Amino acid sequence: MKLTDLYMAVTCILEEQYTSRAGFALSPGDVVLDIGGHIGSFAVYAAQRAARVIVYEPDASSHAQLLKNLAANGLINVTARQEAVAGRSGSRPIYPARLNSAENNFYWGGPRGTAVSCVTLEEAFRAHGLERCDFLKIDCEGAEYEILRAAPADVLARVRRIGIEAHVGRFFGIDDPSAVPATLLDLLRRAGFETEHWVENDLHTFIWARRA
């Protein structure tokens, strides 16, 4: 396992970064949607606590390791899709990060992009027949803005709790001055969520949201 992969496992499993806030712990009956699954650190954690997990990871290598990690843990309540969730469906390039595959993204550009299949949040809900989502985890290197902006109100209304690693867009190749965590906080509050946040550093802010 790469050192960067180990770091992701530590933050998701040992530090419980997405679920450690009061009211955000996973329960045995929960349905979880994981956007940006990487090698499955959060998916493994969630599947050991919840009833059902759906995880999206577009990168072929990361998705393959995700499947291995699910199998190694004997988890059969996880559906893993090798697709990206985005603001629009279709095919688009994803670009590899130099050091950490968890940072592969849509925005930095370059000659080595690989085309991946994308679905919207609404399409993901429809594909899996989700009438409810008890926990929505999002860590997708800046795509959180387009995903949540494109999500219809009736889809967000089915989500009970959300944990997001929000990325400050200008550091991740996003040419949009509104791609800042405050935009997500406002969007979520207007959608009926109570929010908490923690500014990790200049690049990242963690956001937790739950139904008011």
Short mmCIF file of C-alpha atoms in Angstrom, two decimals:
data_model
loop_
_atom_site.label_atom_id
_atom_site.label_comp_id
_atom_site.label_asym_id
_atom_site.label_seq_id
_atom_site.Cartn_x
_atom_site.Cartn_y
_atom_site.Cartn_z
CA MET A 1 0.00 0.00 0.00
CA LYS A 2 1.27 3.47 -0.85
CA LEU A 3 1.90 5.89 2.00
CA THR A 4 -0.74 8.25 0.55
CA ASP A 5 -3.27 5.39 0.52
CA LEU A 6 -2.45 4.62 4.14
CA TYR A 7 -3.10 8.25 5.02
CA MET A 8 -6.56 8.04 3.46
CA ALA A 9 -7.31 4.90 5.46
CA VAL A 10 -6.22 6.60 8.67
CA THR A 11 -8.42 9.67 8.11
CA CYS A 12 -11.50 7.64 7.13
CA ILE A 13 -11.21 4.69 9.52
CA LEU A 14 -9.14 5.64 12.55
CA GLU A 15 -9.91 9.36 12.75
CA GLU A 16 -13.50 8.88 11.49
CA GLN A 17 -13.23 12.27 9.84
CA TYR A 18 -16.63 12.14 8.16
CA THR A 19 -18.65 10.61 10.98
CA SER A 20 -17.09 11.66 14.29
CA ARG A 21 -19.34 14.70 14.82
CA ALA A 22 -22.31 14.22 17.14
CA GLY A 23 -25.29 12.95 15.15
CA PHE A 24 -23.23 11.69 12.20
CA ALA A 25 -22.37 8.16 13.32
CA LEU A 26 -23.54 5.40 11.00
CA SER A 27 -26.23 2.95 12.13
CA PRO A 28 -27.04 -0.65 11.09
CA GLY A 29 -30.01 0.34 8.92
CA ASP A 30 -28.32 3.19 7.06
CA VAL A 31 -28.00 3.57 3.29
CA VAL A 32 -24.72 5.27 2.36
CA LEU A 33 -23.61 6.84 -0.92
CA ASP A 34 -19.85 7.41 -1.26
CA ILE A 35 -18.77 9.78 -4.05
CA GLY A 36 -15.03 9.62 -4.63
CA GLY A 37 -14.39 6.18 -3.20
CA HIS A 38 -10.66 6.00 -4.03
CA ILE A 39 -9.39 2.61 -2.77
CA GLY A 40 -12.42 2.04 -0.55
CA SER A 41 -11.26 3.30 2.85
CA PHE A 42 -14.59 4.94 3.67
CA ALA A 43 -16.63 2.30 1.86
CA VAL A 44 -15.08 -0.45 4.01
CA TYR A 45 -15.66 1.60 7.15
CA ALA A 46 -19.27 2.33 6.20
CA ALA A 47 -20.11 -1.21 5.08
CA GLN A 48 -19.08 -2.56 8.48
CA ARG A 49 -21.64 -0.26 10.14
CA ALA A 50 -24.45 0.37 7.66
CA ALA A 51 -26.95 -1.79 5.77
CA ARG A 52 -26.04 -0.76 2.24
CA VAL A 53 -23.22 1.20 0.58
CA ILE A 54 -22.98 2.45 -3.00
CA VAL A 55 -19.54 3.78 -3.95
CA TYR A 56 -18.43 5.63 -7.09
CA GLU A 57 -14.77 5.73 -8.14
CA PRO A 58 -13.83 6.47 -11.78
CA ASP A 59 -10.09 5.74 -11.74
CA ALA A 60 -9.44 2.20 -12.99
CA SER A 61 -6.49 1.47 -10.71
CA SER A 62 -8.16 2.87 -7.59
CA HIS A 63 -11.40 1.06 -8.42
CA ALA A 64 -9.55 -2.24 -8.79
CA GLN A 65 -7.91 -1.78 -5.38
CA LEU A 66 -11.29 -0.80 -3.94
CA LEU A 67 -12.73 -4.14 -5.10
CA LYS A 68 -9.78 -6.00 -3.59
CA ASN A 69 -10.24 -4.22 -0.26
CA LEU A 70 -13.95 -5.03 -0.20
CA ALA A 71 -13.23 -8.69 -0.94
CA ALA A 72 -10.45 -8.87 1.65
CA ASN A 73 -12.92 -7.68 4.27
CA GLY A 74 -15.66 -10.07 3.15
CA LEU A 75 -18.12 -7.25 2.45
CA ILE A 76 -21.13 -8.12 0.31
CA ASN A 77 -23.36 -5.11 1.04
CA VAL A 78 -21.44 -2.74 -1.24
CA THR A 79 -22.15 -1.83 -4.86
CA ALA A 80 -19.05 -0.35 -6.51
CA ARG A 81 -19.34 1.61 -9.75
CA GLN A 82 -16.37 2.61 -11.91
CA GLU A 83 -17.90 5.96 -12.80
CA ALA A 84 -17.62 9.56 -11.68
CA VAL A 85 -20.46 11.57 -10.23
CA ALA A 86 -20.46 15.03 -11.79
CA GLY A 87 -22.66 17.97 -12.67
CA ARG A 88 -23.55 16.46 -16.05
CA SER A 89 -23.61 12.96 -17.47
CA GLY A 90 -21.50 11.68 -20.33
CA SER A 91 -17.81 11.12 -20.94
CA ARG A 92 -15.09 13.56 -19.88
CA PRO A 93 -11.38 13.40 -19.08
CA ILE A 94 -10.02 12.90 -15.61
CA TYR A 95 -6.42 13.91 -14.96
CA PRO A 96 -3.94 12.01 -12.78
CA ALA A 97 -2.36 13.70 -9.79
CA ARG A 98 1.40 13.36 -9.60
CA LEU A 99 1.75 11.91 -6.10
CA ASN A 100 -1.64 10.88 -4.76
CA SER A 101 -4.29 9.08 -6.81
CA ALA A 102 -6.92 10.37 -4.36
CA GLU A 103 -6.33 13.78 -5.98
CA ASN A 104 -7.16 12.75 -9.56
CA ASN A 105 -9.57 15.36 -10.88
CA PHE A 106 -11.49 16.95 -13.75
CA TYR A 107 -9.85 20.36 -13.70
CA TRP A 108 -6.08 20.55 -13.70
CA GLY A 109 -5.81 19.61 -17.38
CA GLY A 110 -2.82 18.34 -19.29
CA PRO A 111 -2.08 15.86 -22.04
CA ARG A 112 -2.66 12.67 -20.07
CA GLY A 113 -6.37 12.81 -19.29
CA THR A 114 -8.33 9.56 -19.39
CA ALA A 115 -11.96 9.54 -20.46
CA VAL A 116 -14.35 8.34 -17.75
CA SER A 117 -18.10 7.82 -17.65
CA CYS A 118 -20.01 10.35 -15.54
CA VAL A 119 -23.47 10.37 -13.99
CA THR A 120 -25.29 13.07 -12.07
CA LEU A 121 -26.38 12.67 -8.47
CA GLU A 122 -29.96 12.35 -9.68
CA GLU A 123 -28.96 9.56 -12.06
CA ALA A 124 -27.06 7.76 -9.29
CA PHE A 125 -30.14 7.85 -7.08
CA ARG A 126 -32.29 6.58 -9.93
CA ALA A 127 -29.88 3.80 -10.93
CA HIS A 128 -29.91 2.34 -7.42
CA GLY A 129 -33.54 3.02 -6.56
CA LEU A 130 -32.62 5.27 -3.65
CA GLU A 131 -35.69 6.60 -1.90
CA ARG A 132 -33.44 7.79 0.89
CA CYS A 133 -29.76 8.32 1.61
CA ASP A 134 -28.86 8.37 5.29
CA PHE A 135 -25.29 9.50 4.68
CA LEU A 136 -23.80 11.09 1.57
CA LYS A 137 -20.00 11.28 1.62
CA ILE A 138 -18.34 13.52 -0.99
CA ASP A 139 -14.60 13.81 -1.62
CA CYS A 140 -14.10 14.47 -5.31
CA GLU A 141 -11.41 17.13 -5.73
CA GLY A 142 -13.59 20.12 -6.52
CA ALA A 143 -16.47 18.42 -8.33
CA GLU A 144 -18.62 18.87 -5.22
CA TYR A 145 -19.68 22.30 -6.52
CA GLU A 146 -21.05 21.09 -9.84
CA ILE A 147 -22.58 17.97 -8.29
CA LEU A 148 -24.60 19.80 -5.64
CA ARG A 149 -25.53 22.73 -7.88
CA ALA A 150 -26.98 20.31 -10.43
CA ALA A 151 -28.86 18.21 -7.87
CA PRO A 152 -32.65 18.75 -7.98
CA ALA A 153 -34.36 19.74 -4.75
CA ASP A 154 -36.28 16.46 -4.58
CA VAL A 155 -32.99 14.51 -4.66
CA LEU A 156 -31.40 16.54 -1.89
CA ALA A 157 -34.62 16.17 0.11
CA ARG A 158 -33.93 12.40 0.27
CA VAL A 159 -30.53 12.96 1.93
CA ARG A 160 -30.43 12.96 5.72
CA ARG A 161 -26.76 13.73 6.42
CA ILE A 162 -23.75 14.79 4.36
CA GLY A 163 -19.99 14.83 4.95
CA ILE A 164 -17.89 16.76 2.43
CA GLU A 165 -14.22 17.52 2.01
CA ALA A 166 -14.67 20.89 0.28
CA HIS A 167 -11.85 22.14 -1.94
CA VAL A 168 -11.08 25.80 -2.54
CA GLY A 169 -11.47 25.89 -6.30
CA ARG A 170 -8.62 28.20 -7.28
CA PHE A 171 -6.10 25.72 -5.85
CA PHE A 172 -7.57 22.88 -7.89
CA GLY A 173 -7.78 24.36 -11.38
CA ILE A 174 -11.40 25.54 -11.12
CA ASP A 175 -11.88 28.86 -12.91
CA ASP A 176 -14.84 29.97 -10.82
CA PRO A 177 -14.46 32.42 -7.94
CA SER A 178 -17.61 31.05 -6.32
CA ALA A 179 -16.01 27.60 -5.90
CA VAL A 180 -15.37 28.17 -2.20
CA PRO A 181 -16.76 26.33 0.84
CA ALA A 182 -19.03 29.25 1.76
CA THR A 183 -20.96 28.59 -1.46
CA LEU A 184 -21.66 25.01 -0.40
CA LEU A 185 -22.65 26.06 3.10
CA ASP A 186 -25.16 28.52 1.65
CA LEU A 187 -26.53 25.98 -0.83
CA LEU A 188 -27.00 23.35 1.88
CA ARG A 189 -28.66 25.75 4.30
CA ARG A 190 -31.08 26.87 1.59
CA ALA A 191 -31.83 23.19 0.93
CA GLY A 192 -32.91 22.74 4.55
CA PHE A 193 -29.73 21.45 6.19
CA GLU A 194 -28.07 22.55 9.40
CA THR A 195 -24.33 22.82 8.82
CA GLU A 196 -21.05 22.66 10.69
CA HIS A 197 -17.60 23.17 9.23
CA TRP A 198 -13.92 23.03 10.09
CA VAL A 199 -11.25 24.85 8.10
CA GLU A 200 -8.46 22.31 7.84
CA ASN A 201 -6.11 24.61 5.88
CA ASP A 202 -6.18 27.12 3.00
CA LEU A 203 -7.08 24.35 0.55
CA HIS A 204 -9.68 22.27 2.38
CA THR A 205 -12.67 22.71 4.64
CA PHE A 206 -14.71 19.85 6.07
CA ILE A 207 -18.47 20.35 5.97
CA TRP A 208 -21.07 18.33 7.83
CA ALA A 209 -24.77 18.86 7.09
CA ARG A 210 -27.91 17.27 8.44
CA ARG A 211 -31.61 17.80 8.06
CA ALA A 212 -32.89 20.60 10.28
#
